[in-house]
Amino acid sequence: MRQWLAFLGLLLAVLLPGNSYAQPAAPTPPKTTRILFLLDASGSMQAPWEGRPRMEVAKQLLAKMVDSLNAYPHLELALRAYGHLHDRTENNCEDSRLEVPFAPKNAGAIKARLNNIQPRGNTPITYSLLQSAQDFPVDKSARNVLILITDGLESCKGDPCATSLALQRKRVFLKPFVIGIGAEREFGRQLECLGTYYNAADVRTFRTILNDVVAQTLAKTTVAVNLTDERGRPLESNVNLTFLNNVTGQPEYNYVHYRDAKGQPDALDIDALQSYDLVINTVPPVRQANLPIRPGKANVLTYQTPQGTLYLQNPAVSPNPYGRVQAVVRAQGAPATVVALPFGARQKLLAGNYEVELLTLPRQVRRISIRQGQETAVTYEAPGILNIVSDYKGYGSIYRLNQDDSQTWVYNLPEGGSSKLNLPLQPGAYRLVFRTGTATGSRFTDVRTFTIRPGQTSSVSLFGR
């Protein structure tokens, strides 16, 4: 009976809404990886390469590659070729066809089709890239990979580099791999803009590169981000990390940095077939362009992000005549706002020199230094109150009197309205300059000086003339 009651209680705890037990998240299904081999079958592939036609070498090694991939789970392959349907004399710039569409375990179909492809015509790389966009099934969760194998440059006046970049930005495929076979160095420089370029000057190198490219596509890559203080000690953590795709500009991964009990950062699964900028969302942020991530490796990236704390401390006065005072923080010598905060707040900042503008009346600027692991407090004197007791309507301003007898504008009275007001001001000496709206000349301007003391009210009377 007890066992039954215990089981019933557990069942109700799981089924009833509002139960306090966290439900385990469903495991994320593995992503499908789709690799499209885009093969140059133009006339130049008939040229000899170490005793055999380039096309024969490419087909043989590609056949071995797809054979070795046939048993991989969650992997689909496809083959597109160009330059093989029309003779070069026809100058056909749409000579491109998907020979084998995507499917799992289709190595046999690809090898059979390779046997029938013969090099003949032009090199329409741009057109083939555009057509490849339709080869990949619509699947936002998949990893779309394009491997271009070519021995020539675009021959149809297209712009393959701009086209490749546009398709990457549309997320049609990840950054392509480009393998130039039997190519000179200058040839490669013109293809680097398409994606990650490899120069296979000889057959052995071609075999190695093809294996390496596929290994990069399928291998697991991790990145651990180590955040240190100025002395390189791993003390910083709990900071948001954003991995930005530096082609699309969109965030690919958002993580909150974590360290284990031994102080080690955890390893994050990152798709190494994309290029990233890392934003470490400290205040201000730290940005690293073009992360040096090695595919298939356990990467550790280290950045100095020493932080201290700024404490905006309210003065001991209640109630505060200002209400809630704000402050604007800027890096010293820089006009951009780093952060705006209300007094009473604490904010972590990167170690360094800052200017804190206090939006009191008048405003004040404090220069401070933030140091690793230390708290720096900024406060202001308790304000006093200026009470203008006259109700004459007119025009006027309030100025702060400086030690060198100069004056600094602080506040304009409501234009044309009643001058009666209660205004919180920082302690100090001030000057009020006022002319009534009915006065018939500037000579009737009234000038009064007064002093504001913390927590006290100073009254100024104005007289019309």
Short mmCIF file of C-alpha atoms in Angstrom, two decimals:
data_model
loop_
_atom_site.label_atom_id
_atom_site.label_comp_id
_atom_site.label_asym_id
_atom_site.label_seq_id
_atom_site.Cartn_x
_atom_site.Cartn_y
_atom_site.Cartn_z
CA MET A 1 0.00 0.00 0.00
CA ARG A 2 2.81 2.43 0.89
CA GLN A 3 4.55 1.73 -2.39
CA TRP A 4 1.32 2.44 -4.28
CA LEU A 5 0.79 5.75 -2.43
CA ALA A 6 4.38 6.77 -3.08
CA PHE A 7 3.97 5.97 -6.78
CA LEU A 8 0.67 7.89 -6.91
CA GLY A 9 2.28 10.94 -5.27
CA LEU A 10 5.14 10.90 -7.79
CA LEU A 11 2.71 10.54 -10.69
CA LEU A 12 0.63 13.51 -9.51
CA ALA A 13 3.76 15.62 -9.02
CA VAL A 14 4.71 14.99 -12.65
CA LEU A 15 1.27 15.38 -14.22
CA LEU A 16 -0.33 18.22 -12.30
CA PRO A 17 0.36 21.75 -13.67
CA GLY A 18 2.44 24.05 -11.56
CA ASN A 19 4.62 21.28 -10.08
CA SER A 20 7.98 22.47 -8.86
CA TYR A 21 10.05 19.77 -10.55
CA ALA A 22 12.18 20.94 -13.50
CA GLN A 23 11.56 18.80 -16.54
CA PRO A 24 14.69 17.63 -18.35
CA ALA A 25 15.14 19.22 -21.76
CA ALA A 26 14.67 16.94 -24.74
CA PRO A 27 18.00 16.07 -26.36
CA THR A 28 18.81 18.12 -29.44
CA PRO A 29 18.67 15.91 -32.55
CA PRO A 30 21.95 15.75 -34.52
CA LYS A 31 22.21 18.20 -37.41
CA THR A 32 22.27 16.88 -40.94
CA THR A 33 25.43 17.81 -42.83
CA ARG A 34 25.07 18.17 -46.59
CA ILE A 35 28.18 18.31 -48.78
CA LEU A 36 27.85 19.44 -52.40
CA PHE A 37 30.89 18.64 -54.55
CA LEU A 38 31.05 21.23 -57.33
CA LEU A 39 33.38 19.75 -59.95
CA ASP A 40 35.09 21.65 -62.76
CA ALA A 41 34.61 19.64 -65.97
CA SER A 42 35.68 22.35 -68.39
CA GLY A 43 38.00 21.70 -71.32
CA SER A 44 41.14 22.59 -69.38
CA MET A 45 40.63 19.54 -67.16
CA GLN A 46 41.88 17.45 -70.08
CA ALA A 47 45.39 18.82 -69.46
CA PRO A 48 47.95 16.26 -68.22
CA TRP A 49 48.82 16.20 -64.52
CA GLU A 50 51.69 13.93 -63.52
CA GLY A 51 51.07 11.67 -66.51
CA ARG A 52 47.26 11.55 -66.38
CA PRO A 53 44.48 14.01 -67.29
CA ARG A 54 43.49 16.24 -64.39
CA MET A 55 39.90 15.07 -64.73
CA GLU A 56 40.87 11.43 -64.32
CA VAL A 57 42.79 12.20 -61.10
CA ALA A 58 39.97 14.32 -59.71
CA LYS A 59 37.31 11.69 -60.45
CA GLN A 60 39.38 8.88 -58.97
CA LEU A 61 40.11 10.67 -55.68
CA LEU A 62 36.57 12.02 -55.42
CA ALA A 63 35.17 8.50 -55.92
CA LYS A 64 37.35 7.19 -53.09
CA MET A 65 36.27 10.06 -50.88
CA VAL A 66 32.51 9.55 -51.31
CA ASP A 67 33.03 5.79 -50.80
CA SER A 68 34.67 6.45 -47.41
CA LEU A 69 31.79 8.74 -46.40
CA ASN A 70 29.00 6.38 -47.33
CA ALA A 71 28.57 4.93 -43.85
CA TYR A 72 28.51 8.25 -41.96
CA PRO A 73 25.21 8.96 -40.18
CA HIS A 74 23.43 12.30 -40.63
CA LEU A 75 25.43 12.98 -43.81
CA GLU A 76 24.12 13.55 -47.33
CA LEU A 77 26.19 14.09 -50.47
CA ALA A 78 25.47 15.60 -53.88
CA LEU A 79 27.41 16.22 -57.10
CA ARG A 80 27.18 19.17 -59.48
CA ALA A 81 29.46 19.56 -62.48
CA TYR A 82 30.00 22.38 -64.96
CA GLY A 83 31.59 22.68 -68.39
CA HIS A 84 30.73 19.12 -69.46
CA LEU A 85 27.54 19.51 -71.51
CA HIS A 86 28.71 21.76 -74.38
CA ASP A 87 31.91 22.16 -76.36
CA ARG A 88 34.02 25.23 -75.70
CA THR A 89 33.27 26.51 -79.22
CA GLU A 90 29.62 26.94 -78.20
CA ASN A 91 30.68 29.39 -75.46
CA ASN A 92 27.79 28.24 -73.29
CA CYS A 93 27.78 30.04 -69.94
CA GLU A 94 24.93 28.02 -68.44
CA ASP A 95 26.73 24.72 -68.80
CA SER A 96 26.08 23.39 -65.29
CA ARG A 97 23.93 20.57 -63.95
CA LEU A 98 23.15 18.83 -60.68
CA GLU A 99 24.20 15.29 -61.56
CA VAL A 100 23.34 13.57 -58.28
CA PRO A 101 20.93 15.22 -55.79
CA PHE A 102 21.32 15.02 -52.03
CA ALA A 103 20.59 11.68 -50.39
CA PRO A 104 22.12 9.54 -47.66
CA LYS A 105 24.45 6.68 -48.67
CA ASN A 106 24.54 7.65 -52.34
CA ALA A 107 28.23 7.04 -53.02
CA GLY A 108 27.31 4.47 -55.67
CA ALA A 109 25.24 6.97 -57.62
CA ILE A 110 27.98 9.60 -57.48
CA LYS A 111 30.71 7.18 -58.63
CA ALA A 112 28.55 5.96 -61.51
CA ARG A 113 27.87 9.51 -62.64
CA LEU A 114 31.54 10.50 -62.37
CA ASN A 115 32.40 7.79 -64.90
CA ASN A 116 30.24 9.50 -67.54
CA ILE A 117 31.42 13.10 -67.05
CA GLN A 118 33.91 14.26 -69.69
CA PRO A 119 35.59 17.71 -69.76
CA ARG A 120 34.49 19.85 -72.72
CA GLY A 121 33.52 23.48 -72.32
CA ASN A 122 33.61 26.75 -70.39
CA THR A 123 34.13 27.56 -66.68
CA PRO A 124 30.85 29.15 -65.50
CA ILE A 125 31.68 29.25 -61.78
CA THR A 126 29.31 32.12 -60.94
CA TYR A 127 26.35 30.52 -62.69
CA SER A 128 27.10 27.20 -60.98
CA LEU A 129 27.22 28.83 -57.55
CA LEU A 130 23.83 30.44 -58.17
CA GLN A 131 22.39 27.12 -59.29
CA SER A 132 23.84 25.35 -56.27
CA ALA A 133 21.65 27.51 -54.06
CA GLN A 134 18.71 25.48 -55.36
CA ASP A 135 20.47 22.15 -54.83
CA PHE A 136 20.36 22.33 -51.04
CA PRO A 137 16.97 21.39 -49.53
CA VAL A 138 15.27 24.10 -47.46
CA ASP A 139 16.39 23.09 -43.97
CA LYS A 140 17.48 25.80 -41.55
CA SER A 141 18.85 23.26 -39.10
CA ALA A 142 21.27 21.64 -41.59
CA ARG A 143 24.94 22.40 -42.20
CA ASN A 144 25.34 23.12 -45.92
CA VAL A 145 28.89 22.69 -47.19
CA LEU A 146 30.17 23.38 -50.71
CA ILE A 147 33.50 22.02 -51.97
CA LEU A 148 34.61 23.53 -55.29
CA ILE A 149 37.29 21.63 -57.20
CA THR A 150 38.62 23.63 -60.16
CA ASP A 151 41.68 24.19 -62.30
CA GLY A 152 40.53 27.45 -63.88
CA LEU A 153 39.05 30.87 -63.29
CA GLU A 154 35.62 32.18 -64.22
CA SER A 155 35.36 32.34 -68.03
CA CYS A 156 31.86 33.82 -68.34
CA LYS A 157 32.38 37.36 -67.00
CA GLY A 158 30.62 36.59 -63.74
CA ASP A 159 31.72 37.61 -60.25
CA PRO A 160 32.08 34.36 -58.28
CA CYS A 161 33.47 36.11 -55.19
CA ALA A 162 30.52 38.47 -54.80
CA THR A 163 28.13 35.61 -55.53
CA SER A 164 29.72 33.34 -52.93
CA LEU A 165 29.58 36.08 -50.30
CA ALA A 166 25.93 36.87 -51.09
CA LEU A 167 24.95 33.21 -50.76
CA GLN A 168 26.82 32.91 -47.46
CA ARG A 169 24.97 35.95 -46.15
CA LYS A 170 21.69 34.33 -47.14
CA ARG A 171 22.84 31.22 -45.25
CA VAL A 172 22.54 29.04 -48.36
CA PHE A 173 25.86 27.45 -47.46
CA LEU A 174 28.71 27.94 -45.03
CA LYS A 175 32.04 29.38 -46.11
CA PRO A 176 32.98 27.23 -49.14
CA PHE A 177 36.15 25.21 -49.57
CA VAL A 178 37.96 25.90 -52.85
CA ILE A 179 40.58 23.43 -54.07
CA GLY A 180 42.68 24.64 -56.98
CA ILE A 181 44.35 21.72 -58.74
CA GLY A 182 47.55 22.02 -60.75
CA ALA A 183 47.35 25.74 -60.06
CA GLU A 184 49.90 28.52 -59.90
CA ARG A 185 50.03 30.84 -56.90
CA GLU A 186 48.57 33.82 -58.77
CA PHE A 187 45.63 31.66 -59.78
CA GLY A 188 44.92 30.94 -56.12
CA ARG A 189 44.93 34.58 -55.11
CA GLN A 190 41.99 35.19 -57.42
CA LEU A 191 39.99 32.40 -55.78
CA GLU A 192 40.73 33.14 -52.11
CA CYS A 193 37.76 35.49 -51.93
CA LEU A 194 35.32 32.65 -52.62
CA GLY A 195 36.06 30.88 -49.35
CA THR A 196 38.84 28.87 -47.75
CA TYR A 197 41.33 28.27 -50.58
CA TYR A 198 43.76 25.35 -50.88
CA ASN A 199 46.42 25.07 -53.57
CA ALA A 200 46.89 21.47 -54.74
CA ALA A 201 49.95 21.84 -56.93
CA ASP A 202 50.49 18.07 -57.15
CA VAL A 203 48.38 14.93 -56.93
CA ARG A 204 49.63 13.93 -53.49
CA THR A 205 48.77 17.34 -52.08
CA PHE A 206 45.32 17.18 -53.71
CA ARG A 207 44.64 13.86 -51.97
CA THR A 208 45.76 15.28 -48.60
CA ILE A 209 43.72 18.46 -49.00
CA LEU A 210 40.55 16.62 -49.98
CA ASN A 211 40.86 14.37 -46.92
CA ASP A 212 41.59 17.36 -44.69
CA VAL A 213 38.62 19.39 -45.96
CA VAL A 214 36.19 16.55 -45.34
CA ALA A 215 37.74 15.90 -41.91
CA GLN A 216 37.21 19.57 -41.00
CA THR A 217 33.59 19.28 -42.08
CA LEU A 218 32.87 16.25 -39.90
CA ALA A 219 35.21 16.65 -36.91
CA LYS A 220 34.06 18.11 -33.60
CA THR A 221 35.53 21.49 -32.68
CA THR A 222 35.45 23.08 -29.23
CA VAL A 223 36.46 26.51 -27.97
CA ALA A 224 37.24 27.37 -24.35
CA VAL A 225 37.44 31.10 -23.62
CA ASN A 226 39.76 31.98 -20.77
CA LEU A 227 39.17 35.42 -19.22
CA THR A 228 42.04 36.73 -17.10
CA ASP A 229 43.04 39.73 -15.04
CA GLU A 230 45.95 42.01 -15.93
CA ARG A 231 48.46 39.48 -14.57
CA GLY A 232 47.03 36.61 -16.58
CA ARG A 233 45.26 34.99 -13.63
CA PRO A 234 41.98 33.24 -14.53
CA LEU A 235 39.73 35.29 -12.26
CA GLU A 236 36.99 36.63 -14.52
CA SER A 237 33.76 34.79 -15.37
CA ASN A 238 29.96 35.12 -15.62
CA VAL A 239 30.31 37.39 -18.66
CA ASN A 240 28.13 37.02 -21.76
CA LEU A 241 30.03 35.79 -24.82
CA THR A 242 28.66 36.35 -28.32
CA PHE A 243 30.12 34.56 -31.35
CA LEU A 244 29.22 36.65 -34.40
CA ASN A 245 29.27 35.21 -37.89
CA ASN A 246 31.59 37.75 -39.50
CA VAL A 247 30.05 37.18 -42.92
CA THR A 248 26.40 37.67 -41.96
CA GLY A 249 27.03 39.84 -38.89
CA GLN A 250 24.47 37.76 -37.00
CA PRO A 251 25.07 36.06 -33.63
CA GLU A 252 25.61 32.33 -34.02
CA TYR A 253 26.14 31.51 -30.33
CA ASN A 254 25.36 33.27 -27.05
CA TYR A 255 26.87 31.90 -23.86
CA VAL A 256 27.34 33.10 -20.28
CA HIS A 257 30.94 32.33 -19.36
CA TYR A 258 31.42 29.59 -16.77
CA ARG A 259 34.30 28.22 -14.71
CA ASP A 260 34.26 24.93 -12.86
CA ALA A 261 35.38 24.35 -9.27
CA LYS A 262 39.00 24.16 -10.47
CA GLY A 263 38.74 27.50 -12.25
CA GLN A 264 38.75 26.01 -15.74
CA PRO A 265 36.45 27.43 -18.46
CA ASP A 266 34.17 24.91 -20.11
CA ALA A 267 34.57 23.81 -23.73
CA LEU A 268 31.90 25.09 -26.14
CA ASP A 269 30.86 23.24 -29.28
CA ILE A 270 31.50 25.60 -32.22
CA ASP A 271 31.00 24.96 -35.93
CA ALA A 272 34.46 25.65 -37.32
CA LEU A 273 33.27 25.98 -40.92
CA GLN A 274 32.25 29.56 -40.24
CA SER A 275 34.38 32.60 -39.42
CA TYR A 276 33.65 34.41 -36.18
CA ASP A 277 34.20 37.63 -34.31
CA LEU A 278 33.97 37.24 -30.55
CA VAL A 279 32.29 39.92 -28.43
CA ILE A 280 33.07 39.64 -24.71
CA ASN A 281 30.19 41.65 -23.29
CA THR A 282 32.01 43.39 -20.49
CA VAL A 283 31.36 47.13 -20.06
CA PRO A 284 32.72 48.38 -22.37
CA PRO A 285 32.83 45.25 -24.57
CA VAL A 286 35.99 43.58 -25.83
CA ARG A 287 35.91 42.43 -29.46
CA GLN A 288 38.22 40.00 -31.22
CA ALA A 289 37.89 39.75 -35.00
CA ASN A 290 38.52 36.56 -36.99
CA LEU A 291 38.89 34.06 -34.18
CA PRO A 292 41.84 31.69 -34.77
CA ILE A 293 39.78 28.50 -34.45
CA ARG A 294 41.42 25.30 -35.67
CA PRO A 295 38.84 22.83 -36.97
CA GLY A 296 38.69 19.48 -35.22
CA LYS A 297 40.74 20.74 -32.24
CA ALA A 298 40.12 21.70 -28.63
CA ASN A 299 40.87 25.42 -28.92
CA VAL A 300 41.68 27.60 -25.92
CA LEU A 301 41.47 31.38 -26.45
CA THR A 302 42.69 33.74 -23.73
CA TYR A 303 41.76 37.41 -23.28
CA GLN A 304 42.54 39.93 -20.59
CA THR A 305 39.30 41.35 -19.18
CA PRO A 306 40.18 42.72 -15.71
CA GLN A 307 37.15 44.27 -14.05
CA GLY A 308 36.38 46.40 -11.04
CA THR A 309 33.15 47.91 -9.75
CA LEU A 310 31.79 51.44 -9.93
CA TYR A 311 29.43 52.28 -7.06
CA LEU A 312 27.24 55.36 -7.55
CA GLN A 313 26.58 56.24 -3.94
CA ASN A 314 23.70 58.51 -2.99
CA PRO A 315 24.44 61.16 -0.33
CA ALA A 316 22.98 60.64 3.14
CA VAL A 317 19.93 62.86 2.68
CA SER A 318 16.28 61.85 2.78
CA PRO A 319 14.25 62.64 0.88
CA ASN A 320 16.61 63.59 -1.94
CA PRO A 321 15.37 66.85 -3.52
CA TYR A 322 16.67 65.66 -6.92
CA GLY A 323 14.64 62.51 -6.84
CA ARG A 324 16.64 59.93 -8.83
CA VAL A 325 19.97 61.16 -10.20
CA GLN A 326 21.53 59.58 -13.30
CA ALA A 327 25.18 59.38 -14.30
CA VAL A 328 26.82 58.91 -17.70
CA VAL A 329 30.08 56.94 -17.87
CA ARG A 330 32.60 57.45 -20.67
CA ALA A 331 36.09 56.17 -21.27
CA GLN A 332 38.46 59.00 -20.44
CA GLY A 333 39.06 61.17 -23.51
CA ALA A 334 36.34 59.45 -25.58
CA PRO A 335 32.96 61.03 -26.41
CA ALA A 336 30.94 57.80 -26.64
CA THR A 337 28.78 56.76 -23.70
CA VAL A 338 29.89 53.49 -22.12
CA VAL A 339 26.87 53.16 -19.85
CA ALA A 340 24.21 55.34 -18.17
CA LEU A 341 23.20 54.41 -14.62
CA PRO A 342 21.08 55.71 -11.74
CA PHE A 343 22.68 56.51 -8.41
CA GLY A 344 22.42 53.62 -6.01
CA ALA A 345 23.62 51.20 -8.74
CA ARG A 346 26.77 49.11 -8.89
CA GLN A 347 28.29 48.32 -12.28
CA LYS A 348 31.27 46.19 -13.27
CA LEU A 349 33.63 47.99 -15.65
CA LEU A 350 36.82 47.00 -17.42
CA ALA A 351 39.83 48.24 -15.53
CA GLY A 352 40.87 51.63 -16.86
CA ASN A 353 40.30 55.37 -16.64
CA TYR A 354 36.83 56.85 -16.97
CA GLU A 355 34.89 60.10 -16.75
CA VAL A 356 31.64 59.96 -14.81
CA GLU A 357 29.23 62.80 -15.56
CA LEU A 358 26.78 63.32 -12.70
CA LEU A 359 23.47 64.75 -13.92
CA THR A 360 23.02 66.88 -10.85
CA LEU A 361 22.32 70.61 -11.16
CA PRO A 362 24.83 71.80 -12.15
CA ARG A 363 26.35 68.74 -13.78
CA GLN A 364 29.67 67.47 -12.46
CA VAL A 365 32.43 65.39 -14.05
CA ARG A 366 34.59 63.05 -11.98
CA ARG A 367 37.68 61.31 -13.33
CA ILE A 368 38.14 57.89 -11.82
CA SER A 369 40.29 54.77 -12.19
CA ILE A 370 38.71 51.33 -12.04
CA ARG A 371 41.04 48.60 -10.76
CA GLN A 372 40.79 44.83 -10.90
CA GLY A 373 38.69 43.44 -8.05
CA GLN A 374 38.23 46.83 -6.35
CA GLU A 375 35.16 49.02 -5.83
CA THR A 376 35.34 52.73 -6.62
CA ALA A 377 32.60 54.91 -5.10
CA VAL A 378 31.38 58.18 -6.63
CA THR A 379 28.98 60.46 -4.77
CA TYR A 380 27.91 64.11 -4.63
CA GLU A 381 27.10 66.63 -1.93
CA ALA A 382 23.57 66.77 -0.61
CA PRO A 383 21.78 69.54 -2.52
CA GLY A 384 20.10 72.62 -1.15
CA ILE A 385 17.01 74.39 -2.47
CA LEU A 386 16.73 77.71 -4.29
CA ASN A 387 13.36 79.29 -3.53
CA ILE A 388 12.35 82.22 -5.77
CA VAL A 389 9.51 83.98 -4.00
CA SER A 390 8.57 86.53 -6.65
CA ASP A 391 5.80 85.73 -9.14
CA TYR A 392 6.87 88.27 -11.75
CA LYS A 393 6.89 86.87 -15.29
CA GLY A 394 10.03 87.34 -17.31
CA TYR A 395 13.31 85.92 -18.57
CA GLY A 396 16.39 84.86 -16.71
CA SER A 397 19.18 82.40 -16.00
CA ILE A 398 21.14 80.97 -13.10
CA TYR A 399 24.96 80.85 -13.15
CA ARG A 400 27.49 79.10 -10.94
CA LEU A 401 30.21 81.46 -9.62
CA ASN A 402 33.70 80.03 -9.98
CA GLN A 403 36.75 80.71 -7.83
CA ASP A 404 38.31 82.87 -10.56
CA ASP A 405 35.20 85.12 -10.59
CA SER A 406 33.99 83.65 -13.87
CA GLN A 407 30.48 82.28 -14.18
CA THR A 408 29.11 79.08 -15.75
CA TRP A 409 25.55 78.77 -17.01
CA VAL A 410 23.43 76.32 -15.05
CA TYR A 411 19.71 76.81 -15.72
CA ASN A 412 17.23 78.96 -17.66
CA LEU A 413 14.07 80.08 -15.88
CA PRO A 414 10.86 79.09 -17.66
CA GLU A 415 10.74 81.54 -20.57
CA GLY A 416 8.07 84.20 -20.20
CA GLY A 417 6.45 82.32 -17.32
CA SER A 418 6.31 82.86 -13.60
CA SER A 419 9.70 82.94 -11.95
CA LYS A 420 8.36 81.34 -8.78
CA LEU A 421 10.03 77.94 -8.28
CA ASN A 422 11.89 75.61 -5.90
CA LEU A 423 15.03 74.30 -7.56
CA PRO A 424 17.50 71.77 -6.06
CA LEU A 425 21.10 72.85 -6.62
CA GLN A 426 24.52 71.69 -5.56
CA PRO A 427 26.11 73.70 -2.71
CA GLY A 428 28.02 76.77 -3.83
CA ALA A 429 27.79 80.41 -4.87
CA TYR A 430 25.37 81.42 -7.66
CA ARG A 431 24.12 84.43 -9.59
CA LEU A 432 20.56 84.99 -10.78
CA VAL A 433 20.07 87.32 -13.77
CA PHE A 434 16.45 88.30 -14.46
CA ARG A 435 14.38 90.81 -16.44
CA THR A 436 10.61 91.06 -16.23
CA GLY A 437 8.56 90.66 -19.37
CA THR A 438 7.10 94.16 -18.89
CA ALA A 439 10.48 95.93 -18.59
CA THR A 440 11.18 98.48 -21.33
CA GLY A 441 14.93 97.92 -21.66
CA SER A 442 17.90 95.73 -20.83
CA ARG A 443 19.00 98.22 -18.15
CA PHE A 444 16.16 96.96 -15.98
CA THR A 445 17.85 93.56 -15.60
CA ASP A 446 17.97 92.43 -11.94
CA VAL A 447 21.15 90.62 -10.77
CA ARG A 448 21.24 88.76 -7.44
CA THR A 449 23.89 86.52 -5.87
CA PHE A 450 23.05 83.80 -3.38
CA THR A 451 24.60 80.77 -1.70
CA ILE A 452 23.26 77.22 -1.60
CA ARG A 453 24.08 75.07 1.45
CA PRO A 454 23.50 71.31 1.83
CA GLY A 455 20.01 70.49 3.06
CA GLN A 456 18.99 74.16 3.38
CA THR A 457 16.64 76.46 1.46
CA SER A 458 17.89 79.80 0.14
CA SER A 459 15.23 82.34 -0.84
CA VAL A 460 15.70 85.05 -3.46
CA SER A 461 13.15 87.83 -4.04
CA LEU A 462 12.84 89.58 -7.40
CA PHE A 463 11.33 92.97 -8.02
CA GLY A 464 9.75 94.29 -11.16
CA ARG A 465 10.80 97.62 -12.68
#
